[in-house]
PDB file of C-alpha atoms and ligand atoms in Angstrom:
ATOM      1  CA  MET B  29       0.000   0.000   0.000  1.00  0.00           C
ATOM      2  CA  PHE B  30       0.992   3.617  -0.429  1.00  0.00           C
ATOM      3  CA  CYS B  31       1.528   5.869   2.550  1.00  0.00           C
ATOM      4  CA  ARG B  32      -1.144   8.580   2.744  1.00  0.00           C
ATOM      5  CA  ASN B  33       1.361  10.936   4.287  1.00  0.00           C
ATOM      6  CA  CYS B  34       4.482  10.711   2.134  1.00  0.00           C
ATOM      7  CA  GLY B  35       3.558   8.329  -0.684  1.00  0.00           C
ATOM      8  CA  ALA B  36       6.220   5.725   0.123  1.00  0.00           C
ATOM      9  CA  VAL B  37       5.458   2.141  -0.890  1.00  0.00           C
ATOM     10  CA  ASN B  38       4.931  -0.086   2.155  1.00  0.00           C
ATOM     11  CA  ASP B  39       4.189  -3.727   2.750  1.00  0.00           C
ATOM     12  CA  ASP B  40       0.434  -4.410   2.600  1.00  0.00           C
ATOM     13  CA  ASN B  41       0.268  -5.437   6.247  1.00  0.00           C
ATOM     14  CA  ALA B  42       2.765  -2.862   7.489  1.00  0.00           C
ATOM     15  CA  PHE B  43       1.532  -1.080  10.586  1.00  0.00           C
ATOM     16  CA  LYS B  44       3.587   2.071  10.122  1.00  0.00           C
ATOM     17  CA  CYS B  45       5.168   3.730   7.106  1.00  0.00           C
ATOM     18  CA  ILE B  46       8.815   2.750   6.733  1.00  0.00           C
ATOM     19  CA  GLN B  47       9.702   6.236   5.619  1.00  0.00           C
ATOM     20  CA  CYS B  48       7.788   8.699   7.790  1.00  0.00           C
ATOM     21  CA  GLY B  49       6.268   6.569  10.567  1.00  0.00           C
ATOM     22  CA  GLN B  50       2.677   7.444   9.664  1.00  0.00           C
ATOM     23  CA  VAL B  51       0.273   4.818  11.052  1.00  0.00           C
ATOM     24  CA  LEU B  52      -1.126   2.986   8.021  1.00  0.00           C
ATOM     25  CA  GLN B  53      -3.744   0.806   9.672  1.00  0.00           C
ATOM     26  CA  GLY B  54      -5.619   2.876  12.212  1.00  0.00           C
ATOM     27  CA  THR B  55      -8.249   0.174  12.664  1.00  0.00           C
ATOM     28  CA  THR B  56      -5.790  -2.425  13.945  1.00  0.00           C
ATOM     29  CA  ALA B  57      -4.266  -0.266  16.660  1.00  0.00           C
ATOM     30  CA  GLY B  58      -5.572   1.546  19.689  1.00  0.00           C
ATOM     31  CA  PRO B  59      -9.193   2.164  20.605  1.00  0.00           C
ATOM     32  CA  THR B  60     -11.642   1.247  17.875  1.00  0.00           C
ATOM     33  CA  GLU B  61     -14.719   2.975  19.247  1.00  0.00           C
ATOM     34  CA  PRO B  62     -16.297   5.191  16.633  1.00  0.00           C
ATOM     35  CA  VAL B  63     -15.780   8.882  17.288  1.00  0.00           C
ATOM     36  CA  PRO B  64     -18.953  10.930  16.737  1.00  0.00           C
ATOM     37  CA  ASN B  65     -18.177  13.645  14.211  1.00  0.00           C
ATOM     38  CA  HIS B  66     -21.207  15.873  14.984  1.00  0.00           C
ATOM     39  CA  LEU B  67     -21.351  16.806  11.311  1.00  0.00           C
ATOM     40  CA  VAL B  68     -25.162  16.823  11.074  1.00  0.00           C
ATOM     41  CA  PRO B  69     -25.783  19.257  13.976  1.00  0.00           C
ATOM     42  CA  ALA B  70     -22.879  21.381  12.703  1.00  0.00           C
ATOM     43  CA  ILE B  71     -24.519  21.684   9.278  1.00  0.00           C
ATOM     44  CA  LEU B  72     -27.968  22.288  10.802  1.00  0.00           C
ATOM     45  CA  VAL B  73     -26.789  25.146  13.011  1.00  0.00           C
ATOM     46  CA  THR B  74     -24.882  26.631  10.078  1.00  0.00           C
ATOM     47  CA  VAL B  75     -28.004  26.638   7.923  1.00  0.00           C
ATOM     48  CA  PHE B  76     -30.532  27.669  10.570  1.00  0.00           C
ATOM     49  CA  CYS B  77     -28.602  29.638  13.159  1.00  0.00           C
ATOM     50  CA  CYS B  78     -25.282  31.220  12.797  1.00  0.00           C
ATOM     51  CA  LEU B  79     -23.062  30.859   9.747  1.00  0.00           C
ATOM     52  CA  PRO B  80     -19.570  31.861  11.029  1.00  0.00           C
ATOM     53  CA  PHE B  81     -19.594  29.652  14.148  1.00  0.00           C
ATOM     54  CA  GLY B  82     -21.338  26.862  12.254  1.00  0.00           C
ATOM     55  CA  ILE B  83     -18.522  26.812   9.711  1.00  0.00           C
ATOM     56  CA  VAL B  84     -15.990  26.400  12.521  1.00  0.00           C
ATOM     57  CA  ALA B  85     -18.071  23.464  13.793  1.00  0.00           C
ATOM     58  CA  ILE B  86     -18.206  21.940  10.286  1.00  0.00           C
ATOM     59  CA  VAL B  87     -14.429  22.270   9.856  1.00  0.00           C
ATOM     60  CA  TYR B  88     -13.856  20.395  13.123  1.00  0.00           C
ATOM     61  CA  ALA B  89     -16.581  17.844  12.343  1.00  0.00           C
ATOM     62  CA  ALA B  90     -15.151  17.194   8.882  1.00  0.00           C
ATOM     63  CA  SER B  91     -11.685  16.566  10.300  1.00  0.00           C
ATOM     64  CA  VAL B  92     -12.867  13.867  12.751  1.00  0.00           C
ATOM     65  CA  ASN B  93     -13.131  10.974  10.273  1.00  0.00           C
ATOM     66  CA  GLY B  94      -9.818  11.846   8.631  1.00  0.00           C
ATOM     67  CA  LYS B  95      -8.063  11.814  11.988  1.00  0.00           C
ATOM     68  CA  VAL B  96      -9.638   8.460  12.871  1.00  0.00           C
ATOM     69  CA  GLN B  97      -8.452   7.002   9.566  1.00  0.00           C
ATOM     70  CA  ALA B  98      -4.964   8.419  10.140  1.00  0.00           C
ATOM     71  CA  GLY B  99      -4.853   6.679  13.537  1.00  0.00           C
ATOM     72  CA  ASP B 100      -4.960   9.975  15.428  1.00  0.00           C
ATOM     73  CA  TYR B 101      -7.610   8.891  17.939  1.00  0.00           C
ATOM     74  CA  ALA B 102      -6.856  11.633  20.486  1.00  0.00           C
ATOM     75  CA  GLY B 103      -6.977  14.261  17.741  1.00  0.00           C
ATOM     76  CA  ALA B 104     -10.272  12.859  16.487  1.00  0.00           C
ATOM     77  CA  VAL B 105     -11.812  13.011  19.968  1.00  0.00           C
ATOM     78  CA  ALA B 106     -10.568  16.586  20.421  1.00  0.00           C
ATOM     79  CA  ALA B 107     -11.975  17.616  17.028  1.00  0.00           C
ATOM     80  CA  SER B 108     -15.248  15.871  17.897  1.00  0.00           C
ATOM     81  CA  ARG B 109     -15.491  17.834  21.171  1.00  0.00           C
ATOM     82  CA  ASN B 110     -14.697  21.083  19.362  1.00  0.00           C
ATOM     83  CA  ALA B 111     -17.353  20.341  16.735  1.00  0.00           C
ATOM     84  CA  ALA B 112     -19.967  19.757  19.448  1.00  0.00           C
ATOM     85  CA  MET B 113     -18.872  22.860  21.373  1.00  0.00           C
ATOM     86  CA  TRP B 114     -19.005  25.151  18.333  1.00  0.00           C
ATOM     87  CA  SER B 115     -22.365  23.688  17.314  1.00  0.00           C
ATOM     88  CA  TRP B 116     -23.743  24.659  20.730  1.00  0.00           C
ATOM     89  CA  ILE B 117     -22.120  28.104  20.578  1.00  0.00           C
ATOM     90  CA  SER B 118     -23.620  28.620  17.120  1.00  0.00           C
ATOM     91  CA  PHE B 119     -26.987  27.376  18.339  1.00  0.00           C
ATOM     92  CA  GLY B 120     -26.895  29.716  21.348  1.00  0.00           C
ATOM     93  CA  VAL B 121     -25.834  32.737  19.297  1.00  0.00           C
ATOM     94  CA  GLY B 122     -28.441  31.946  16.635  1.00  0.00           C
ATOM     95  CA  LEU B 123     -31.134  31.666  19.299  1.00  0.00           C
ATOM     96  CA  VAL B 124     -30.194  35.001  20.916  1.00  0.00           C
ATOM     97  CA  VAL B 125     -29.954  36.732  17.530  1.00  0.00           C
ATOM     98  CA  SER B 126     -33.292  35.411  16.281  1.00  0.00           C
ATOM     99  CA  ILE B 127     -35.058  36.310  19.543  1.00  0.00           C
ATOM    100  CA  GLY B 128     -33.485  39.756  19.385  1.00  0.00           C
ATOM    101  CA  TRP B 129     -34.401  40.125  15.730  1.00  0.00           C
ATOM    102  CA  GLY B 130     -37.978  38.958  16.395  1.00  0.00           C
ATOM    103  CA  LEU B 131     -38.273  41.445  19.253  1.00  0.00           C
ATOM    104  CA  MET B 132     -36.890  44.264  17.118  1.00  0.00           C
ATOM    105  CA  SER B 133     -39.269  43.591  14.234  1.00  0.00           C
ATOM    106  CA  PHE B 134     -42.166  43.272  16.689  1.00  0.00           C
ATOM    107  CA  LEU B 135     -41.297  46.601  18.274  1.00  0.00           C
ATOM    108  CA  GLY B 136     -40.701  48.109  14.853  1.00  0.00           C
ATOM    109  CA  ALA B 137     -44.104  46.905  13.650  1.00  0.00           C
ATOM    110  CA  ALA B 138     -45.727  48.173  16.851  1.00  0.00           C
ATOM    111  CA  ALA B 139     -43.996  51.546  16.475  1.00  0.00           C
ATOM    112  CA  SER B 140     -45.159  51.921  12.876  1.00  0.00           C
ATOM    113  CA  GLN B 141     -48.770  51.361  13.998  1.00  0.00           C
ATOM    114  CA  MET B 142     -48.682  54.386  16.225  1.00  0.00           C
TER     115      MET B 142
HETATM  116 ZN1  LIG V  23       5.025   7.769   4.883  1.00  0.00          ZN
END
């Protein structure tokens, strides 16, 4: 197989790349629990709530699976936590903004009636 990191040719059942040490078979080493990537909530909050923070959440969420495949389990868990955190931040900001916006338009409509 080819190393994803440096492109060196390795033995098919090699655990690590002979050239750069990149772990080639993430599934055979370390914890194998799936890491939730939180991609769906990240996309939902981006669409419905708050675009800038949602994009941060999507970037973290999208990096989770890649890190798992690269054998970087700790990095995947960290990215997963960040994705969840930014999804909640985006959700909270979106909620506050939409309540504020609703209040403003309500007051604006009320003011224009007078
Ligand atoms: Zn390599």
